[in-house]
Coordinates of C-alpha atoms in Angstrom, one line a residue:
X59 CA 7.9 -10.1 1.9
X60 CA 7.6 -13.2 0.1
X61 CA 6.9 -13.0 -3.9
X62 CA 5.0 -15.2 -6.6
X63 CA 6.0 -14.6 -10.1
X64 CA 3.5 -13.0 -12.6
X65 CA 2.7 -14.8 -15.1
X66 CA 3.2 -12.5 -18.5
X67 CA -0.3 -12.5 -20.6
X68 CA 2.2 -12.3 -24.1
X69 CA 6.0 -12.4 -24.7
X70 CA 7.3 -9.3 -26.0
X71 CA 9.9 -8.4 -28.2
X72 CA 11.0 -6.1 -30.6
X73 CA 13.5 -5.5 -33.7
X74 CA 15.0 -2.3 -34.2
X75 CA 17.6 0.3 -34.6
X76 CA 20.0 1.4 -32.3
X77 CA 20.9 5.4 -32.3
X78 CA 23.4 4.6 -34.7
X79 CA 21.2 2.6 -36.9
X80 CA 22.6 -0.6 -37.0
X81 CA 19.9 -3.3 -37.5
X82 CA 19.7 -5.3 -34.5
X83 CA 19.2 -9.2 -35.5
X84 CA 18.2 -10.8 -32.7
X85 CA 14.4 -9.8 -30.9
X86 CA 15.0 -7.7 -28.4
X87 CA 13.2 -9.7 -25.1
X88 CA 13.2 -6.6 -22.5
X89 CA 10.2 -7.6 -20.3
X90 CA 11.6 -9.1 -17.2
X91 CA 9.0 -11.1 -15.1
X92 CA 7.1 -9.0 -12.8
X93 CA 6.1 -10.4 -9.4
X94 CA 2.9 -10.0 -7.0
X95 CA 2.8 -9.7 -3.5
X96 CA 1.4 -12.7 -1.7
X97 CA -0.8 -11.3 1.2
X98 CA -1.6 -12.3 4.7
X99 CA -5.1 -12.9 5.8
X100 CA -5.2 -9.5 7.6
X101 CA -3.3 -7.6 5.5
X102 CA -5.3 -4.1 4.1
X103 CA -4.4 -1.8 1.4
X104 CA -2.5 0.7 4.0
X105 CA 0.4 -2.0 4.0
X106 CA 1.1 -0.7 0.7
X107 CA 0.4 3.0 1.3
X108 CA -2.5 2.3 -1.6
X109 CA -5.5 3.3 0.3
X110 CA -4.9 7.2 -0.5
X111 CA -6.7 9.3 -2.4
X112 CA -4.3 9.5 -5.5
X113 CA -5.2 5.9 -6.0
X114 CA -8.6 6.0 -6.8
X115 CA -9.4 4.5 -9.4
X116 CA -6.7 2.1 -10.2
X117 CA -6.2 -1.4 -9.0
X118 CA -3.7 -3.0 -7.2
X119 CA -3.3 -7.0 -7.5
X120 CA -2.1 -9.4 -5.2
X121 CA -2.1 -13.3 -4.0
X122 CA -3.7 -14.6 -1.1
X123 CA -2.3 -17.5 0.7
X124 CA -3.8 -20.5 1.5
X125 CA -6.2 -20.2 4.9
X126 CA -4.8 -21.7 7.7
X127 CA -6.6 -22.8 10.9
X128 CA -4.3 -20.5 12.7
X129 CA -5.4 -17.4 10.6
X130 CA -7.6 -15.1 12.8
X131 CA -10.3 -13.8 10.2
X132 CA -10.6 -9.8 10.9
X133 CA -13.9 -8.5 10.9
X134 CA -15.0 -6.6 7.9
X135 CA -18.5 -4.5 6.4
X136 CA -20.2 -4.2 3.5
X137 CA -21.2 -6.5 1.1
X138 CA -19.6 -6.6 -2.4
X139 CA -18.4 -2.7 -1.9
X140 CA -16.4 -2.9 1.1
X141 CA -14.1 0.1 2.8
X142 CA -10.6 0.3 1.8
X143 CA -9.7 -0.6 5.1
X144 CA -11.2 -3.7 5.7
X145 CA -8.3 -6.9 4.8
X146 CA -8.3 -7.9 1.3
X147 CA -7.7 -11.5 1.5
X148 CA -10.9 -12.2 4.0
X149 CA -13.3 -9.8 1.9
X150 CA -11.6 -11.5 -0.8
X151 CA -13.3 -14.9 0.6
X152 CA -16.7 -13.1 1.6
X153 CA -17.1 -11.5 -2.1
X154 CA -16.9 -15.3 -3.7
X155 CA -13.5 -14.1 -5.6
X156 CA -11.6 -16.9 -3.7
X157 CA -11.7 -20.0 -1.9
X158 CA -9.9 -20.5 1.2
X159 CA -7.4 -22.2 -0.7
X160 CA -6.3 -18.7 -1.5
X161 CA -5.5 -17.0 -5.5
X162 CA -4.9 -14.0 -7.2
X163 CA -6.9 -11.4 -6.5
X164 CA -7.5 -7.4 -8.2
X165 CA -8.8 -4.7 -6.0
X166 CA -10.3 -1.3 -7.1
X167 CA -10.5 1.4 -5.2
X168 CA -13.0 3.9 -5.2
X169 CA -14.6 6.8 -3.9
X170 CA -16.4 5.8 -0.3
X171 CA -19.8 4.2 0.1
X172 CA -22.6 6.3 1.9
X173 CA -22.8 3.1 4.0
X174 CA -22.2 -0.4 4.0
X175 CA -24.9 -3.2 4.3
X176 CA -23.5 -6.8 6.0
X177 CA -24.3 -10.2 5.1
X178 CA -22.9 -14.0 5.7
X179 CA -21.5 -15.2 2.7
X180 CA -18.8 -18.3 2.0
X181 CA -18.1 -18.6 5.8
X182 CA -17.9 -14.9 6.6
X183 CA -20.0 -12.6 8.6
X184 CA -20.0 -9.1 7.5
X185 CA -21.3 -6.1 9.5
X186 CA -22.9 -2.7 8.7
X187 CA -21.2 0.5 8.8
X188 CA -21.7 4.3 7.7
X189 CA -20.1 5.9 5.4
X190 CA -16.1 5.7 4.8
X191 CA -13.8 8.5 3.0
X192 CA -12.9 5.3 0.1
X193 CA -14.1 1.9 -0.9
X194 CA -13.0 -1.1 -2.3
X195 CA -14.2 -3.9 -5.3
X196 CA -12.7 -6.7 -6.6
X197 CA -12.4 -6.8 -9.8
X198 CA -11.9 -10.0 -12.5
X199 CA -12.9 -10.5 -16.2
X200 CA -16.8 -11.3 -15.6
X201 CA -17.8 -8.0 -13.9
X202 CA -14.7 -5.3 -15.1
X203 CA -18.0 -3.5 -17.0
X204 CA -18.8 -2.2 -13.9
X205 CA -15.7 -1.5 -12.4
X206 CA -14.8 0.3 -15.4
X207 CA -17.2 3.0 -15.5
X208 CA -17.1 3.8 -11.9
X209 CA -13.3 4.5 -12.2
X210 CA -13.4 6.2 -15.4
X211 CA -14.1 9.7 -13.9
X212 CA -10.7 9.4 -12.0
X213 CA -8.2 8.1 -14.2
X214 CA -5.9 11.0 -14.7
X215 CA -5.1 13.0 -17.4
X216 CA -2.0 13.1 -18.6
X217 CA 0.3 15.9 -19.8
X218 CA 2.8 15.1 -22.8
X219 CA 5.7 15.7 -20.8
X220 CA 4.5 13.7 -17.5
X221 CA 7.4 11.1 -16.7
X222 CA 5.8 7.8 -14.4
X223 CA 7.9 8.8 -11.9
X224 CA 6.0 12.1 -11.5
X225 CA 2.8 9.5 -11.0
X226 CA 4.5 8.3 -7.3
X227 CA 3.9 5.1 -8.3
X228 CA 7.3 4.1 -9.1
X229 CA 7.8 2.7 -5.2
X230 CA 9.7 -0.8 -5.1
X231 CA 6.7 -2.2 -3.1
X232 CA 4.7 -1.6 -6.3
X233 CA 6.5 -3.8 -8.9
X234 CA 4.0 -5.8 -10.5
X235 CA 1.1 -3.5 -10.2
X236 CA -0.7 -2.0 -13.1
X237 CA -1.7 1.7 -13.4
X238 CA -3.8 3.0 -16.1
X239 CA -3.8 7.0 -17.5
X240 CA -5.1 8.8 -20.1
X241 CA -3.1 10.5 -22.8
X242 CA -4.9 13.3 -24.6
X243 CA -4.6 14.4 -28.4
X244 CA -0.5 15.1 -28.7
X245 CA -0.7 19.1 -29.0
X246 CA 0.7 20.8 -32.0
X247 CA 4.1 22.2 -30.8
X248 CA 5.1 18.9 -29.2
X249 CA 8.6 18.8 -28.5
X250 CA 9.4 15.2 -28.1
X251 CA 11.7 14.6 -25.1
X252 CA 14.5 11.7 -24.5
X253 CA 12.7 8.1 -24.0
X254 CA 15.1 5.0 -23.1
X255 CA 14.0 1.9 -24.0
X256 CA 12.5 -0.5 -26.6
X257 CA 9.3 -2.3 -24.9
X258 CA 10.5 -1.7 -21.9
X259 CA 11.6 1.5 -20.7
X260 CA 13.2 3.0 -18.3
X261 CA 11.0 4.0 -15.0
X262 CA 11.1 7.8 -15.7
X263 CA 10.1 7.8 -19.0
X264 CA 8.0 10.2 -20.7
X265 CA 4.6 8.3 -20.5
X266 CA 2.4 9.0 -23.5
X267 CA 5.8 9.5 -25.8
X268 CA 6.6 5.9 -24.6
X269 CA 3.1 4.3 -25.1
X270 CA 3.1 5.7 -28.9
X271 CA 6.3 4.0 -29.4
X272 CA 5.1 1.1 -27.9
X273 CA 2.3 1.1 -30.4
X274 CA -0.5 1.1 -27.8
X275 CA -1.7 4.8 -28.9
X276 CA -1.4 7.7 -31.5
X277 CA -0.3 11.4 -30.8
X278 CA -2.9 11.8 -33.3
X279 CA -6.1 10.4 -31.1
X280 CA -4.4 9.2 -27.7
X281 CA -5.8 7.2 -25.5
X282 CA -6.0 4.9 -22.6
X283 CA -2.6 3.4 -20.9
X284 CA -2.7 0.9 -18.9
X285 CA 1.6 1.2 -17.7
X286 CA 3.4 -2.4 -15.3
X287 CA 6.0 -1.3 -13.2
X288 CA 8.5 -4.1 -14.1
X289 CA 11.5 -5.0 -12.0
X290 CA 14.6 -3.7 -13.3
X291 CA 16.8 -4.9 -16.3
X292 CA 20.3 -5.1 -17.0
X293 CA 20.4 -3.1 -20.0
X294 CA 17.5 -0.7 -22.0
X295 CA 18.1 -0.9 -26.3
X296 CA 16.9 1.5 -28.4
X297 CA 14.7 1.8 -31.8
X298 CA 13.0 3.6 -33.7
X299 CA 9.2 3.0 -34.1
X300 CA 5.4 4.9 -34.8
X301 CA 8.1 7.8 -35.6
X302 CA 9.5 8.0 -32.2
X303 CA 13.0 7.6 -31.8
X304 CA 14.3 5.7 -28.5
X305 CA 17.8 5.5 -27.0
X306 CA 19.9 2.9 -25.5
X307 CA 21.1 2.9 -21.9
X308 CA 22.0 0.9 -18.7
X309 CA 19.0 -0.9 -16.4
X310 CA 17.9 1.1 -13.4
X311 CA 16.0 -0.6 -10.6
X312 CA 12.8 -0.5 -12.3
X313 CA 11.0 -0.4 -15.4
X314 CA 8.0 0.0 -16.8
X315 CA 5.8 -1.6 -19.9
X316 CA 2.3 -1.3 -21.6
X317 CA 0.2 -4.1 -21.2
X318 CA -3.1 -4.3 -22.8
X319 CA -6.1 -3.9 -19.9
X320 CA -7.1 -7.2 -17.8
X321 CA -9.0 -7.0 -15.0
X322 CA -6.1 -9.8 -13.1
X323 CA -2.8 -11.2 -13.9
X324 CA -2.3 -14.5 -13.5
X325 CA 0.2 -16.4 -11.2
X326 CA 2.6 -19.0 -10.8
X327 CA 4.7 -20.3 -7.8
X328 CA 8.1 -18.8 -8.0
X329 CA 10.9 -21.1 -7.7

């Protein structure tokens, strides 16, 4: 599968203290750069085993190619809400989201529509169709409002010892992809559990312990996570930050990071 490289939205980096604590001079730069699939014209949401139920609600990002004369244009259905099936990259087109020059593109699945309505838009004939068990709508910074609240009943609740890999979002395939969670109120009797990392973290990280070193919540008023599954690093450093203590260790073949909510990453051609 070829691969364009994600743009980051900021640099990150952090000074800290190892285990031992010894200052650490240089900022600590742990975010590798994630990458995007670039999709073919008739390629759906099943290619990535995302069209499931345990996804609903989050978003998966991609890049559609430039259209070629040579790609056949699958029918789809529905206009602006369109079933999960149907391939992103054309609806993509038929939505107004892209040109047939291609781009980046979000997709949010949702619940299924009780039926879809088709129209002709951008060069794209739609069709009807009844109901279908899940949906999807494309999502960018103009219309996340939306998006938003129709999602916000499914994003999962977290408990305070739920490692990302427990999510089953940790697959290879899904390196660049954004998943968002919700970390309730830290309860009293807390026991805080080993975390490796400082920024980034290792993939099997405790998720809400992570995000309040990270500085993206509290244990005192949680909140909303929105966790990248990075591409692995050579080596994970430790710190000690929002009174959470981190530890060092070696890279595994992913990682993850918390990135503040945007509806779509941007990208750039990878060399």
């Amino acid at each position: 599968m070829t691969k364009r490289k994600l743009t980051l939205l900021a640099a990150v980096s952090a000074v800290g203290f190892s285990l031992g604590g010894a200052a650490i001079s240089d900022a600590i730069a742990q975010n590798a750069d994630p990458v995007l699939p670039e999709l073919e014209w008739d390629t759906g949401l099943k290619k990535f085993q995302f069209d499931a139920d345990k996804f609903i609600g989050q978003r998966f990002s991609a890049v559609c190619p430039p259209r070629s004369i040579r790609d056949e244009v699958e029918p789809i259905f529905g206009t602006d809400v369109y079933p999960s099936k149907n391939p992103i990259c054309v609806a993509a087109l038929h939505a107004g989201k892209i040109t047939t020059d291609g781009g980046p593109v979000t997709v949010q699945l949702n619940p299924g529509a009780e039926s879809y309505t088709g129209s002709s838009r951008n060069g794209i004939d739609s069709g009807n169709l009844p109901g279908t068990p899940r949906s999807m709508v494309f999502v960018d910074a103009t219309d996340a409002t939306a998006a938003d609240e129709a999602r916000a009943p499914y994003i999962e609740r977290l408990k305070w010892d739920f490692r990302f890999t427990d999510s089953g979002y940790a697959r290879k395939d899904l390196v660049g992809q954004r998943f968002t969670f919700n970390c309730p109120v830290a309860p009293g009797d807390l026991r805080l559990r080993r975390v490796v990392g400082t920024d980034s973290y290792a993939h099997n990280s405790i998720v809400c312990q992570a995000a309040v070193h990270a500085g993206k919540i509290t244990m005192e008023e949680g909140g909303i996570v929105e966790v990248q599954l990075d591409p692995g690093i050579k080596r994970l450093v430790g710190s000690i930050r929002n009174g959470i203590e981190t530890a060092d260790g070696s890279g595994n073949p992913r990682s993850i990071s918390f990135v503040d909510s945007a509806a779509a990453p941007s990208t750039a051609v990878q060399n």
